[in-house]
Amino acid sequence: MVILKVANQQAKTSKAAEQLICAKEARIVKLTEDVDFLEKKNADLQARYTALFKLNHLSQECLDLDSFYPQVHNTIASLMTAKNFFIVLYDQTFDTLEFVYFIDEKDEKPSGLIDYQDYEGSFTNLVIESKQPLLLTPELEQKLFDNYKIKQFGSRGTDWLGVPLLHNGLVIGTITIQSYDEKTRYNDSDLNLLTFAAQHVVGAMVRLQDQQRLQNAVNARTKELMAQIREREKSELLQESLYRISELTTDIELDIGTFYSKVHNIIGQLINAKNFFIAKYEHDSQTLHFSYYQDEHASNLIKDFKPRKLSNGYSELVLRRRETVLLTYSEMMSLHLAGETAKPQDDIHSWLGVPLIYSGQLLGVMVLQSYHYKTTYNQQDAELLNFVSNHVSVAIKRRELADFERRSHELLEQQVKLRTLALEDEITQRKQAEKLLQHTAAHDSLTGLPNRTVFLDLLNHAIACAKRKDDFSFAVLFLDLDRFKVVNDSLGHHAGDLLLKIIARELLAIVRDKDTVARIGGDEFVILIEDLRSNEEAFDVAQRITKFLQQPFTLDNQLVYTGTSIGISFSNKRYDDANTMLRDADTAMYHAKDNGRGRYEVFDDSMHQKVQNALSLEADIREAIAWQEFIPHFQPILQLDNRELKGFEALARWQSTKRGFVYPNDFIPQAEETDLIQEIDLQIIEKACQQLKLWQDKLGCHDLYVSCNLFAKQFFRTSLPQDIAKVLKDTGLAPHNLRVELTERALLENAEIVLTNMQALKDMGVKILLDDFGTGYSSLGYLHRFPIDVLKIDRSFISNVHEHDNNSAIIRTIVDLANNLQMATIGEGIETLADAELLQQKGCIYGQGYYFAKPMSPDDATDYIIEKMSN
C-alpha cells in the first residue's frame, strides 16, 4: 500500500515537471516571435527613415525636375508597392493639369496641359478639391459611382491611393499609386506614409521649380541678347559693305572694270555671288551691253556675254517690270510656257535680278545665278541686292558724268585764263589778308583753322562792310557736332581729334575759297559766307555739310556715325558787333538740336524770345522754390487681385502765383537742365511725408506708404541720407512709410556713391524702387549689386502689349526675375481693365494708372482714402 502511494506521488511529480517544461518552451517560442516582430518592425522603420531622408536631399542631388520625379518614384517604391505611379501638377491660375510623371501598366500618359474642367469627377479632382488624402477601395469606388460623385477616367483598378501636394495652404498637385492586382492592396498605414512622404516632396519640388523658372528667364534673356548680337553683326557687315561701295563711287579715277570687280567682291561677302553680271541698257539702240560678268558654266564668256538686242530674256523681264525679279527653275519654266520669256537653261537652279535705276532713269540690270541646289536665293537676298543696286547705279552715272566733265575741262581752262587778269587784283588783296592772318598766329593748333579771335575780327569787318554797302550780304553758320562725346568716350580723345581734323578738311572743301571756316572750341565750328547773292547759297552750304556729316567715318578700324546741328544768322542792320551775331547763330543751332538734330535752322526773333523765356522760367522756378509753391499730387498704387489701396506715388505740381498752374512737362526739363530739380524733389518729399502723417493721425491709415521720385544726381550727393532722415524726423513719419524711386541712369554713374547712399537708406528703413525698368540697360548685374526692393514695369510695355506679342513675354520675364530676386513689381500706366487683368495674370502684384485714378490733389486723395476705407 505504501509502495502504491509512493508510485502515485512520483507520477504526479513527473507530470508537473513535464507541464513546467512545456510552458517554458512555449514562452521561449513566444519571446522568439516577439523579437522577430520587433526586429522586422525596426527594419521597416529604418527603411522608411532612410527613404524619407533621401526625399529631403533630392532637391540637392537632382539637377532638374525630369530627374527628380523618377527618384521620388524609386524612393516611395522602396516603402510600398508602387508599380503604377504618377505625379500631376495643378496650376490654379490657369486652371490646368499636367501629368509630369506617369508610369502605368495599362494606360498611356496624358500629354500636354489639360483643362482642369475636363477632369471634373476624377479621383484626382476629388483629392484637389478636398485637399485631403484619398484611399479608394473597390467598395468605396462603387458607392461614389452610384452617387454620381465620380466618373471613370482610364482603366479600372483594384485600389487607388492619392494624396495632395500642399504648398502654403494651396494644392499644387497630387501623387498617386494604383493597383490592378487583388494581391496588392493598400491600407491606412500606406495612406499615412504616402501623405507624410508628399510633405517632403513638396519642398524639394518647389525649390527645383523656382530654379527652373529662373533658368528659363535667364535662357530667354540670353537667347534674346544673342539674336540682337547676330542682328547687329549682320547690320554692321551690311553698313561696312555699303560704305565700301560708297567709297568706290567717289573714286572717279578708279578704272570701271576694277570698280565692277570690287563691287562683285563686296556683294560676294553678303550673298553667294559666284555667277554674276552687270548689263547696261542702251535706250537709243535697245541693246544690252554686258559691262562685267563671271560665270562658272559659260563655255565661252566673250561669246555668251556679247551685246544683244532686247529680246525675251530674263534680264529684259527685269527691265520691263522695273523691279526686282526672284525666280526658281520651275517659275522660269512657267514664264516660258506662258510665252513671256525664253526657255531657261537646264542647269539653272535659282535666278535673281535687280534693275539699276538713277533718278528714275533705267541704266541696266544686275544679276546673280545659281547652278546648285545648295544655293537658293530668297527674299532677303533680293532686298539686299536691290539696296546695293542704288549705290552701283550712282557709280555708273558718275562715270558717265566724268566723261562730260573732262570734255568741259578744256573749255573751263580757257575761261580761267580769260579771267586771270581780272582776278589778279583780288588775289593780291587775298594774299595781303593771308599775310595778316599769318602774323596774328591765331590759328587752331589741331585743325589749322582760324580761331575765335580771328573769326570775330573778320565778322566785325563784314558787319562794317554791310553797313557801308547796301548790296553786301553775308551769313554766319554755327556748327555743333552731334554725338561727338560718344566718340571721345568710346574710342578716346585721339579718335576724336582725328575726326575733327577730317571734318575741318572737308568743310574747307565744301565752302568757297573766299569763305572762312573757323574752330572756336571743342566740337564747334563757324563759317562766314560772304558776298551772298541770295540766302539760298547759305542754305546750299548748310545742306551739303549736313549731308556730308550723315555719312559714316572709319576711325581706328571702327565705323563711326556723327552728324551736325547748324544755326544760321544772316547779316542785318541791327547787328553792331560780331559777338551778338555769333550768339544768335548759336541760339539757332540749339533750336536745331531741340528739333531733332541733323538739320539747320535760321535765327529769328522767336528763338531769341525762347531763350528769354527759358531765362524767365528759370528765375520763376527759383522764386517758386523759395516760396514753397511746388506741391505733391497723389496717384494711388493698388494691389491688383483685390484692388486694395497700398500707397501713393507723389508727383510734383506747380501752382505759380505768376503763371497759374504749370504742367510738369513745361517746367521739369528746365529744372533738370539747371539742377533745380533737386531742390524741388526735397520739397515734394517733405510735403508728401507731412500729408501722409496727417492721414495717419486723422484717418488711422498707418499701412499706407508714399513713393517719391528722385532725380539721378540726387544719389550722387553724399548728404542724401542725412537730408531724408531730417525730413522723416521733422514730419514724424516712420521710414517704412516712405519709398524713393530712381531710374536706371542713376546706377550707371558714380556707382560707389550711389550704392553707399542706397544702402544707407535701406538701413534707415526706406524702401527703394527702380522706375521705368526695361527701357534702359536692364542689366542683371546691378539688380544683384544694388539693394532694390521693387521693379516698376514701364508703361511702354503695358500700353503696347496687345499690339506686340513680345511685350507680354517681357512682362512675364520681368515678373519672374523680380520674384526670383525677392522683389515686388508695380505696373505703371494701366489704362484699361484688360491691362490690369493681363498684369495680374502675368504675376504682377501691384499697379497704378488712369484706369484706377489720375493724380489727385491732397484733398481729393483724402476723399479717395475715405471711400476706399468704407468699401
mmCIF file of C-alpha atoms in Angstrom, residues 485-648:
data_model
loop_
_atom_site.group_PDB
_atom_site.id
_atom_site.type_symbol
_atom_site.label_atom_id
_atom_site.label_comp_id
_atom_site.label_asym_id
_atom_site.label_seq_id
_atom_site.Cartn_x
_atom_site.Cartn_y
_atom_site.Cartn_z
ATOM 1 C CA LYS A 485 31.082 112.999 -76.866
ATOM 2 C CA VAL A 486 30.206 109.359 -77.644
ATOM 3 C CA VAL A 487 33.235 109.128 -79.966
ATOM 4 C CA ASN A 488 35.574 110.575 -77.313
ATOM 5 C CA ASP A 489 34.171 108.367 -74.551
ATOM 6 C CA SER A 490 34.191 105.145 -76.567
ATOM 7 C CA LEU A 491 37.297 105.475 -78.794
ATOM 8 C CA GLY A 492 39.336 108.046 -76.873
ATOM 9 C CA HIS A 493 40.428 111.615 -77.500
ATOM 10 C CA HIS A 494 42.885 110.523 -80.182
ATOM 11 C CA ALA A 495 39.981 109.324 -82.335
ATOM 12 C CA GLY A 496 38.026 112.473 -81.516
ATOM 13 C CA ASP A 497 40.954 114.662 -82.633
ATOM 14 C CA LEU A 498 41.283 112.648 -85.842
ATOM 15 C CA LEU A 499 37.575 113.124 -86.558
ATOM 16 C CA LEU A 500 37.873 116.899 -86.028
ATOM 17 C CA LYS A 501 40.782 117.069 -88.484
ATOM 18 C CA ILE A 502 38.847 115.152 -91.130
ATOM 19 C CA ILE A 503 35.783 117.341 -90.713
ATOM 20 C CA ALA A 504 37.844 120.541 -90.826
ATOM 21 C CA ARG A 505 39.469 119.444 -94.072
ATOM 22 C CA GLU A 506 36.110 118.542 -95.652
ATOM 23 C CA LEU A 507 34.476 121.795 -94.526
ATOM 24 C CA LEU A 508 37.181 123.716 -96.333
ATOM 25 C CA ALA A 509 36.459 121.649 -99.452
ATOM 26 C CA ILE A 510 32.720 122.345 -99.249
ATOM 27 C CA VAL A 511 32.831 126.150 -98.905
ATOM 28 C CA ARG A 512 34.149 128.643 -101.434
ATOM 29 C CA ASP A 513 37.712 129.924 -101.262
ATOM 30 C CA LYS A 514 36.618 133.357 -100.091
ATOM 31 C CA ASP A 515 34.554 131.919 -97.224
ATOM 32 C CA THR A 516 36.070 131.397 -93.778
ATOM 33 C CA VAL A 517 35.887 128.242 -91.660
ATOM 34 C CA ALA A 518 36.978 128.523 -88.021
ATOM 35 C CA ARG A 519 37.030 126.312 -84.984
ATOM 36 C CA ILE A 520 36.003 128.194 -81.845
ATOM 37 C CA GLY A 521 36.380 125.364 -79.355
ATOM 38 C CA GLY A 522 35.593 121.706 -78.687
ATOM 39 C CA ASP A 523 33.403 120.339 -81.486
ATOM 40 C CA GLU A 524 32.086 123.757 -82.549
ATOM 41 C CA PHE A 525 32.859 125.278 -85.966
ATOM 42 C CA VAL A 526 31.714 128.547 -87.520
ATOM 43 C CA ILE A 527 31.631 129.576 -91.184
ATOM 44 C CA LEU A 528 31.481 133.077 -92.612
ATOM 45 C CA ILE A 529 29.887 133.101 -96.086
ATOM 46 C CA GLU A 530 30.402 136.466 -97.801
ATOM 47 C CA ASP A 531 29.038 138.118 -100.954
ATOM 48 C CA LEU A 532 25.737 136.255 -100.913
ATOM 49 C CA ARG A 533 23.588 136.742 -103.980
ATOM 50 C CA SER A 534 20.672 135.089 -102.119
ATOM 51 C CA ASN A 535 20.037 133.219 -98.884
ATOM 52 C CA GLU A 536 19.778 130.012 -100.891
ATOM 53 C CA GLU A 537 23.563 129.949 -101.242
ATOM 54 C CA ALA A 538 23.911 129.687 -97.451
ATOM 55 C CA PHE A 539 21.199 127.033 -97.338
ATOM 56 C CA ASP A 540 23.014 125.070 -100.028
ATOM 57 C CA VAL A 541 26.229 125.094 -97.985
ATOM 58 C CA ALA A 542 24.333 124.003 -94.858
ATOM 59 C CA GLN A 543 22.636 121.168 -96.758
ATOM 60 C CA ARG A 544 25.915 119.912 -98.218
ATOM 61 C CA ILE A 545 27.575 119.979 -94.790
ATOM 62 C CA THR A 546 24.617 118.160 -93.219
ATOM 63 C CA LYS A 547 24.609 115.525 -95.964
ATOM 64 C CA PHE A 548 28.370 115.021 -95.681
ATOM 65 C CA LEU A 549 28.274 114.539 -91.907
ATOM 66 C CA GLN A 550 25.467 111.987 -92.212
ATOM 67 C CA GLN A 551 27.987 109.607 -93.806
ATOM 68 C CA PRO A 552 29.937 107.214 -91.542
ATOM 69 C CA PHE A 553 33.643 107.734 -90.755
ATOM 70 C CA THR A 554 36.196 104.982 -90.191
ATOM 71 C CA LEU A 555 38.375 105.699 -87.147
ATOM 72 C CA ASP A 556 40.818 103.066 -85.853
ATOM 73 C CA ASN A 557 39.015 100.422 -87.959
ATOM 74 C CA GLN A 558 35.741 101.382 -86.270
ATOM 75 C CA LEU A 559 32.710 102.693 -88.170
ATOM 76 C CA VAL A 560 31.591 105.951 -86.514
ATOM 77 C CA TYR A 561 28.418 107.961 -87.116
ATOM 78 C CA THR A 562 28.095 111.597 -86.217
ATOM 79 C CA GLY A 563 26.074 114.483 -87.550
ATOM 80 C CA THR A 564 25.657 118.187 -87.066
ATOM 81 C CA SER A 565 23.155 120.778 -85.990
ATOM 82 C CA ILE A 566 23.601 124.143 -87.737
ATOM 83 C CA GLY A 567 22.378 127.579 -86.780
ATOM 84 C CA ILE A 568 22.344 130.335 -89.401
ATOM 85 C CA SER A 569 22.194 134.078 -88.859
ATOM 86 C CA PHE A 570 22.069 136.462 -91.845
ATOM 87 C CA SER A 571 23.516 139.968 -91.959
ATOM 88 C CA ASN A 572 21.195 142.639 -90.628
ATOM 89 C CA LYS A 573 21.478 146.368 -89.948
ATOM 90 C CA ARG A 574 20.698 145.786 -86.281
ATOM 91 C CA TYR A 575 23.997 143.917 -85.745
ATOM 92 C CA ASP A 576 26.689 146.222 -84.361
ATOM 93 C CA ASP A 577 29.206 143.627 -83.205
ATOM 94 C CA ALA A 578 30.289 140.082 -84.017
ATOM 95 C CA ASN A 579 29.511 138.609 -80.584
ATOM 96 C CA THR A 580 25.800 139.425 -80.912
ATOM 97 C CA MET A 581 25.542 137.870 -84.367
ATOM 98 C CA LEU A 582 27.515 134.806 -83.268
ATOM 99 C CA ARG A 583 25.255 134.472 -80.215
ATOM 100 C CA ASP A 584 22.175 134.460 -82.464
ATOM 101 C CA ALA A 585 23.684 131.766 -84.698
ATOM 102 C CA ASP A 586 24.470 129.755 -81.567
ATOM 103 C CA THR A 587 20.846 130.148 -80.430
ATOM 104 C CA ALA A 588 19.582 128.916 -83.819
ATOM 105 C CA MET A 589 21.927 125.927 -83.549
ATOM 106 C CA TYR A 590 20.436 124.884 -80.217
ATOM 107 C CA HIS A 591 16.999 125.299 -81.767
ATOM 108 C CA ALA A 592 18.066 122.834 -84.486
ATOM 109 C CA LYS A 593 19.200 120.365 -81.814
ATOM 110 C CA ASP A 594 15.888 120.667 -79.996
ATOM 111 C CA ASN A 595 14.035 119.968 -83.262
ATOM 112 C CA GLY A 596 15.745 116.650 -83.856
ATOM 113 C CA ARG A 597 19.399 117.260 -84.788
ATOM 114 C CA GLY A 598 20.947 116.636 -88.191
ATOM 115 C CA ARG A 599 19.376 119.823 -89.564
ATOM 116 C CA TYR A 600 19.797 123.592 -89.792
ATOM 117 C CA GLU A 601 17.683 126.456 -88.501
ATOM 118 C CA VAL A 602 17.716 130.168 -89.322
ATOM 119 C CA PHE A 603 17.719 132.577 -86.402
ATOM 120 C CA ASP A 604 14.618 134.687 -85.919
ATOM 121 C CA ASP A 605 13.260 136.803 -83.102
ATOM 122 C CA SER A 606 11.112 133.944 -81.805
ATOM 123 C CA MET A 607 14.273 131.977 -80.943
ATOM 124 C CA HIS A 608 15.614 134.913 -79.028
ATOM 125 C CA GLN A 609 12.295 135.081 -77.269
ATOM 126 C CA LYS A 610 12.588 131.374 -76.459
ATOM 127 C CA VAL A 611 15.941 131.974 -74.784
ATOM 128 C CA GLN A 612 14.467 134.866 -72.868
ATOM 129 C CA ASN A 613 11.519 132.682 -71.864
ATOM 130 C CA ALA A 614 13.896 129.989 -70.612
ATOM 131 C CA LEU A 615 15.764 132.524 -68.505
ATOM 132 C CA SER A 616 12.478 133.906 -67.200
ATOM 133 C CA LEU A 617 11.213 130.400 -66.412
ATOM 134 C CA GLU A 618 14.435 129.598 -64.524
ATOM 135 C CA ALA A 619 14.034 132.764 -62.451
ATOM 136 C CA ASP A 620 10.393 131.908 -61.679
ATOM 137 C CA ILE A 621 11.334 128.344 -60.676
ATOM 138 C CA ARG A 622 13.925 129.705 -58.255
ATOM 139 C CA GLU A 623 11.282 132.008 -56.745
ATOM 140 C CA ALA A 624 8.763 129.153 -56.597
ATOM 141 C CA ILE A 625 11.254 127.035 -54.645
ATOM 142 C CA ALA A 626 11.795 129.890 -52.202
ATOM 143 C CA TRP A 627 8.029 130.470 -51.900
ATOM 144 C CA GLN A 628 7.230 126.753 -51.461
ATOM 145 C CA GLU A 629 4.913 126.722 -54.490
ATOM 146 C CA PHE A 630 5.599 123.120 -55.521
ATOM 147 C CA ILE A 631 3.038 120.675 -54.127
ATOM 148 C CA PRO A 632 2.567 116.921 -54.451
ATOM 149 C CA HIS A 633 -0.349 115.301 -56.252
ATOM 150 C CA PHE A 634 -1.014 111.700 -55.358
ATOM 151 C CA GLN A 635 -1.689 108.739 -57.675
ATOM 152 C CA PRO A 636 -2.921 105.548 -55.936
ATOM 153 C CA ILE A 637 -0.983 102.270 -56.083
ATOM 154 C CA LEU A 638 -3.320 99.264 -55.702
ATOM 155 C CA GLN A 639 -2.976 95.534 -55.181
ATOM 156 C CA LEU A 640 -4.244 94.062 -58.439
ATOM 157 C CA ASP A 641 -6.059 90.979 -57.121
ATOM 158 C CA ASN A 642 -8.355 92.758 -54.639
ATOM 159 C CA ARG A 643 -7.949 96.469 -55.614
ATOM 160 C CA GLU A 644 -6.769 97.225 -52.068
ATOM 161 C CA LEU A 645 -5.073 100.629 -51.690
ATOM 162 C CA LYS A 646 -1.415 100.196 -50.708
ATOM 163 C CA GLY A 647 0.085 103.645 -51.184
ATOM 164 C CA PHE A 648 0.565 106.678 -53.421
#
